[in-house]
PDB file of C-alpha atoms in Angstrom:
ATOM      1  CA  UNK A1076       0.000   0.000   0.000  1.00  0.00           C
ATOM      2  CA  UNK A1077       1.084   3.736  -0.923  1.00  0.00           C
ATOM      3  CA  UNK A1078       1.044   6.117   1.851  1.00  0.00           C
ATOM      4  CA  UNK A1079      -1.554   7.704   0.114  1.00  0.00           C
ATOM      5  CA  UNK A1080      -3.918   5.112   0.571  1.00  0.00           C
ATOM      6  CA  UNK A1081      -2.899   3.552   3.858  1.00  0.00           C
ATOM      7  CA  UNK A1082      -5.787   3.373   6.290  1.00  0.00           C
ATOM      8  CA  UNK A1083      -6.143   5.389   9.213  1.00  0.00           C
ATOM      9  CA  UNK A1084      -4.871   3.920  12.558  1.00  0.00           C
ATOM     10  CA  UNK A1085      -6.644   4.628  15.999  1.00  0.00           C
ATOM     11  CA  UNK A1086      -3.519   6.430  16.892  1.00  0.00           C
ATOM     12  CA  UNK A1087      -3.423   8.600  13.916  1.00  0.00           C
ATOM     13  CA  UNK A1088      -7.412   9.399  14.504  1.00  0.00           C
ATOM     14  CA  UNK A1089      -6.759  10.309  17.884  1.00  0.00           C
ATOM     15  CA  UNK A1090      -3.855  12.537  17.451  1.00  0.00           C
ATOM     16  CA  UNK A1091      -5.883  14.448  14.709  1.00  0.00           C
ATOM     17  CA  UNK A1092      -9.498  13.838  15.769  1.00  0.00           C
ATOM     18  CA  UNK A1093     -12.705  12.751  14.123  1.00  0.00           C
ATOM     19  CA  UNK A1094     -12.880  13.758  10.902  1.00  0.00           C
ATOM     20  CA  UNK A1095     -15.434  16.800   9.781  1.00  0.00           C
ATOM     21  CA  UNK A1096     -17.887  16.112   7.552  1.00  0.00           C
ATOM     22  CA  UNK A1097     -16.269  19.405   5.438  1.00  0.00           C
ATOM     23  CA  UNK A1098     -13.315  17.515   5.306  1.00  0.00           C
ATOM     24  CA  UNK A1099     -14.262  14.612   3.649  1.00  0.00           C
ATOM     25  CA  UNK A1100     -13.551  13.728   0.532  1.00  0.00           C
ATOM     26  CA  UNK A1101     -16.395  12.203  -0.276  1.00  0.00           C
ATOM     27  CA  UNK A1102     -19.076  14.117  -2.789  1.00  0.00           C
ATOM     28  CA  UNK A1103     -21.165  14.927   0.221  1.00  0.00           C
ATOM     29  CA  UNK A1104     -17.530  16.685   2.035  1.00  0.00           C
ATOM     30  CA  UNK A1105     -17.405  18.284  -1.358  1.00  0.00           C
ATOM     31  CA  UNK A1106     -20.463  19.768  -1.232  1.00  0.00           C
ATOM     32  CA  UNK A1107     -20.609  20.603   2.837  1.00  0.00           C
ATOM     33  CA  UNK A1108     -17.139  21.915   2.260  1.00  0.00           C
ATOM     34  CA  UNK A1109     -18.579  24.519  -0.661  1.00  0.00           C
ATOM     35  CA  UNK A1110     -21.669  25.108   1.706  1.00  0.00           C
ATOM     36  CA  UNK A1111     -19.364  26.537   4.388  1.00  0.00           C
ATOM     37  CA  UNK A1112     -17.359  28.898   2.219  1.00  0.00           C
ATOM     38  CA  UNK A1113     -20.064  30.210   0.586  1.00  0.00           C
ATOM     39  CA  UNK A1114     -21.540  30.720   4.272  1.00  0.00           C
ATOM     40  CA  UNK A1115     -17.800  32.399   5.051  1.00  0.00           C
ATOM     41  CA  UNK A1116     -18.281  34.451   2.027  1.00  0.00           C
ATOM     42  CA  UNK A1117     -21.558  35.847   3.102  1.00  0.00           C
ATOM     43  CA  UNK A1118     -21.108  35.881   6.571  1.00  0.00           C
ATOM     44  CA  UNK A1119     -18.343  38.306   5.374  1.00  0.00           C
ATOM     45  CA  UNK A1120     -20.120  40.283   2.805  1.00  0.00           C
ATOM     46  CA  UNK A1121     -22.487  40.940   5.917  1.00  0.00           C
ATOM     47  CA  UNK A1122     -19.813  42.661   8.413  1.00  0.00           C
ATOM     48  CA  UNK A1123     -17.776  44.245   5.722  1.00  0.00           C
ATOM     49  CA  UNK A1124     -20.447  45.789   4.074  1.00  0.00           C
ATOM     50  CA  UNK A1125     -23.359  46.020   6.233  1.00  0.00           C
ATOM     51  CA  UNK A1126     -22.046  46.410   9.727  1.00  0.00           C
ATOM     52  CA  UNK A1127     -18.190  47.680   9.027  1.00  0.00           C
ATOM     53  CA  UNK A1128     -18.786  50.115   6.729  1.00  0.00           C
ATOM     54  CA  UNK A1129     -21.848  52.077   8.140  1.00  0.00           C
ATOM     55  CA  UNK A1130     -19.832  52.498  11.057  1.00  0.00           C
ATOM     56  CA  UNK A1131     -16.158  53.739   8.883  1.00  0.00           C
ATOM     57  CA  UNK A1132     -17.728  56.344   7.161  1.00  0.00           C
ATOM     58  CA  UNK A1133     -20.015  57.665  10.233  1.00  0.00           C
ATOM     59  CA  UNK A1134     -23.415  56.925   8.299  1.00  0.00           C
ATOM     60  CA  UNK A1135     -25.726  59.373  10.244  1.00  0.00           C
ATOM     61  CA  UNK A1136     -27.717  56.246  11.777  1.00  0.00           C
ATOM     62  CA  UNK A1137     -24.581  54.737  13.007  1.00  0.00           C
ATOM     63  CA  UNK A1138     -23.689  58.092  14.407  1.00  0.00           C
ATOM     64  CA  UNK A1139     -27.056  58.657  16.198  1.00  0.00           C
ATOM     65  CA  UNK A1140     -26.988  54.784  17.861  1.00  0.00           C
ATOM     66  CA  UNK A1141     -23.411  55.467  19.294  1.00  0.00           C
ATOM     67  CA  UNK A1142     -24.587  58.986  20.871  1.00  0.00           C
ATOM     68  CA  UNK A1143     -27.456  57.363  22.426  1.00  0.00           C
ATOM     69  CA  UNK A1144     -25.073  54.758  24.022  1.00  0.00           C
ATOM     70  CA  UNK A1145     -22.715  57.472  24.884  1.00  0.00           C
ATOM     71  CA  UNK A1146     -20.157  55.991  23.373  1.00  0.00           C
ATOM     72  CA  UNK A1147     -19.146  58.509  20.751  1.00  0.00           C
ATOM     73  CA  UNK A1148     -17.015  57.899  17.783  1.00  0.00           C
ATOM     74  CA  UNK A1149     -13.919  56.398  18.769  1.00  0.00           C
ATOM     75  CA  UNK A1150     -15.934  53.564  19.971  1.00  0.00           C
ATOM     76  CA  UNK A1151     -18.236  53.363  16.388  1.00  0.00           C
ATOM     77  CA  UNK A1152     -14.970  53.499  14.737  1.00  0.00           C
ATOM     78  CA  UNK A1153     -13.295  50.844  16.407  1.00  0.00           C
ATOM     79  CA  UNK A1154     -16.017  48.429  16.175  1.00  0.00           C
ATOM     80  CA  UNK A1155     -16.437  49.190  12.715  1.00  0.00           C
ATOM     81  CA  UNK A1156     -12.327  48.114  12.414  1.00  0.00           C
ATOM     82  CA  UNK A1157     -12.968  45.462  14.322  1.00  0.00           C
ATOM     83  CA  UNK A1158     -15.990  44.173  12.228  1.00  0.00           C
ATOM     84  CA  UNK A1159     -14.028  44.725   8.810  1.00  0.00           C
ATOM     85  CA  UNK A1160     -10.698  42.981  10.678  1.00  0.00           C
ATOM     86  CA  UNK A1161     -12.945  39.956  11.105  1.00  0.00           C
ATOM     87  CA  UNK A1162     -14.603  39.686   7.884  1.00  0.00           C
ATOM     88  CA  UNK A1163     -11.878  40.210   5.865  1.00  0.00           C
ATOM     89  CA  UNK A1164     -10.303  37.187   8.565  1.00  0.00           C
ATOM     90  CA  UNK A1165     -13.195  35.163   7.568  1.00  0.00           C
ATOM     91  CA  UNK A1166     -11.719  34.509   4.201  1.00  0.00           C
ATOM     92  CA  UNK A1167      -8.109  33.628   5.319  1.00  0.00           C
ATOM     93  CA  UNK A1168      -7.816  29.827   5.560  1.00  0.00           C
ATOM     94  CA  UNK A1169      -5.670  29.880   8.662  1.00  0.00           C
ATOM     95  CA  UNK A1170      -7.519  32.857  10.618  1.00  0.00           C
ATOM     96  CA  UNK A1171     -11.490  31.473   9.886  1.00  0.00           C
ATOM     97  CA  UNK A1172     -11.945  30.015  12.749  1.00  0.00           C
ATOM     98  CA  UNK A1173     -10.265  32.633  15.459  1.00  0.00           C
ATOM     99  CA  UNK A1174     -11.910  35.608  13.487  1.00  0.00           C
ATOM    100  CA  UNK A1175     -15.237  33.517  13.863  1.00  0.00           C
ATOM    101  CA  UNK A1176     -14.761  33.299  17.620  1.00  0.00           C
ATOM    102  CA  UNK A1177     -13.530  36.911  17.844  1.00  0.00           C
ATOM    103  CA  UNK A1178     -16.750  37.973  16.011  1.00  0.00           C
ATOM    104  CA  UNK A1179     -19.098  35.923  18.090  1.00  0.00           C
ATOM    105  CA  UNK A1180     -17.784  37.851  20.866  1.00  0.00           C
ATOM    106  CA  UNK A1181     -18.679  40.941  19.517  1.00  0.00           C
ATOM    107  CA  UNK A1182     -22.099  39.320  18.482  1.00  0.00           C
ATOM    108  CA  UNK A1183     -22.058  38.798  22.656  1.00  0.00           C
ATOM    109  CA  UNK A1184     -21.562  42.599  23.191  1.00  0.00           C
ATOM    110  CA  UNK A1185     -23.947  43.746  20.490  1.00  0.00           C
ATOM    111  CA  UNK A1186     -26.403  41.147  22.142  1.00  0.00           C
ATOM    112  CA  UNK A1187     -26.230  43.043  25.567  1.00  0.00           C
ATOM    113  CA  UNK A1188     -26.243  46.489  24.101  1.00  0.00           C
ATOM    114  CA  UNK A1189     -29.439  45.773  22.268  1.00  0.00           C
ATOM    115  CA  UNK A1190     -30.846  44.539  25.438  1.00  0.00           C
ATOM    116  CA  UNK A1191     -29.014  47.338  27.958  1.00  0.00           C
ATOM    117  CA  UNK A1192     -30.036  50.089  25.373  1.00  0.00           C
ATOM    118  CA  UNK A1193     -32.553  49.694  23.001  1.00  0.00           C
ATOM    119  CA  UNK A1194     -34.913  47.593  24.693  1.00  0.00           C
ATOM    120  CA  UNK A1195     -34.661  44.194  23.236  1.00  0.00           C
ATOM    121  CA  UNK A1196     -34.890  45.762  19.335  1.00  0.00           C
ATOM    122  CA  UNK A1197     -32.929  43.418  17.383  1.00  0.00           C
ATOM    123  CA  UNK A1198     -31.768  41.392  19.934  1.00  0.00           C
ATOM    124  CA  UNK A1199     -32.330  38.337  18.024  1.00  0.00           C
ATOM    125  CA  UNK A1200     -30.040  39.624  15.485  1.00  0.00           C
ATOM    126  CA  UNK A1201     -26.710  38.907  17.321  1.00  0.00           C
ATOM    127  CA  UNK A1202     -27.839  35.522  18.325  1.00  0.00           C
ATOM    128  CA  UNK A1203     -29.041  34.314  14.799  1.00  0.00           C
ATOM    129  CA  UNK A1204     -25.465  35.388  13.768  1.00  0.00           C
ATOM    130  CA  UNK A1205     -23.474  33.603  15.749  1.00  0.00           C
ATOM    131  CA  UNK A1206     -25.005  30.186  14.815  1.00  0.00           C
ATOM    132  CA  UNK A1207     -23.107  30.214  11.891  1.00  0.00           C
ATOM    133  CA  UNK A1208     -20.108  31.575  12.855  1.00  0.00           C
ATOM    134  CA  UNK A1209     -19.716  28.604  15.628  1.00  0.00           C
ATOM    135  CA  UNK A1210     -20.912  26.410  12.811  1.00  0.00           C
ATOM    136  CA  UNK A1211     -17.397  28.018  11.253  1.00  0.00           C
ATOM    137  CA  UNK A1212     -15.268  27.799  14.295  1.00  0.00           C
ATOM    138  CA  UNK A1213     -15.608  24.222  14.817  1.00  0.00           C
ATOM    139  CA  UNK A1214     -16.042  23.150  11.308  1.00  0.00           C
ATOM    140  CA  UNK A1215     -12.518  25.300  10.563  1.00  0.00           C
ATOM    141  CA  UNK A1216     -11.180  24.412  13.854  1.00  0.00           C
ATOM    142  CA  UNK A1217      -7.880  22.662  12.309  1.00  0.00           C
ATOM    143  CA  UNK A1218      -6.380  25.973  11.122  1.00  0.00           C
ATOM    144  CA  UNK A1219      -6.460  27.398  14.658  1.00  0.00           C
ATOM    145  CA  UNK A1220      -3.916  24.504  15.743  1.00  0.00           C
ATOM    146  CA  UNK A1221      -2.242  25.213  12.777  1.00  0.00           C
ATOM    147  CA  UNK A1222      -1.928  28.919  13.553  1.00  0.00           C
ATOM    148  CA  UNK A1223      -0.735  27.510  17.526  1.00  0.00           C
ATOM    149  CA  UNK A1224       1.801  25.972  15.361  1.00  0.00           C
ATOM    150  CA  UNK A1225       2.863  28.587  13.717  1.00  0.00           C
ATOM    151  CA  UNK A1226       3.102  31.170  16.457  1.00  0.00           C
ATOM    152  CA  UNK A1227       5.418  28.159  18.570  1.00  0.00           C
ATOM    153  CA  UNK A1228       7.661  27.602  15.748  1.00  0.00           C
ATOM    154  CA  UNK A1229       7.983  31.924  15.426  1.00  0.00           C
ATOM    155  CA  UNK A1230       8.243  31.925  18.993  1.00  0.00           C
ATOM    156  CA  UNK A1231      11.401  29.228  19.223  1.00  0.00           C
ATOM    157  CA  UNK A1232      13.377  31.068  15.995  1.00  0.00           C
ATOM    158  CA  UNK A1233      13.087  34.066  17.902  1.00  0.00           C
ATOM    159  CA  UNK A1234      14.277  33.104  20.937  1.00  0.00           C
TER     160      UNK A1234
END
């Protein structure tokens, strides 16, 4: 047998885990794997364009929320960077699944603001989002060992 078709032993599984559907090769993998990066790409889209850039060029409703919070517009624009630094992540194979973590955290704070300070209007919004972006953390959840990697290996060359 090649090495590229020698089975998988129980010690190889365990050391890299169960395998995710989206990582299959199989036609359904195919297609699940397609599924999530078109759900990346959107997901993406979304906080670039809809929530990032509102906030970047000071759209007069983004403006008005922040002054109601009291926040003012250091805090509108660095959400909006924030937002834009995570969508723009969502599309980098090795930083999908941090920058879907990091953005379900801010899906967390929006989630409380909506409840501390507009009453519950679109509250449901931040929660609805971050179904898919956990669906995208733990479906992508190989690159973030593979980023630990990389940061040990910097780490040891520089010291």
């Amino acid at each position: 047998m090649s090495e590229t078709t020698a089975p998988v032993t129980a010690a190889a599984s365990s050391v890299e885990g169960p395998r995710v559907i989206a990582e299959s090769p199989t036609a359904r993998g195919r297609r699940a794997r397609i599924a999530l990066r078109v759900l990346q790409v959107v997901l993406a889209l979304f906080y670039v364009v809809a929530s990032a850039l509102p906030k970047l060029i000071a759209l007069p409703a983004a403006v008005e929320s922040f002054d109601r919070m009291g926040w003012g517009s250091a805090a509108m624009y660095t959400i909006g960077a924030l937002e834009l630094a995570g969508g723009i992540a969502l599309l980098i194979p090795v930083l999908q699944s941090v920058a879907a973590v990091a953005l379900s955290g801010l899906m967390v704070g929006a989630f409380v603001v909506q409840l501390t300070y507009f009453d519950g209007e679109n509250a449901a919004t931040p929660l609805i989002l971050m179904i898919p972006l956990a669906l995208i953390a733990w479906a992508r959840r190989r690159h973030t060992a593979e980023l630990l990697g990389l940061l040990r290996l910097l780490r040891r060359r520089a010291a």
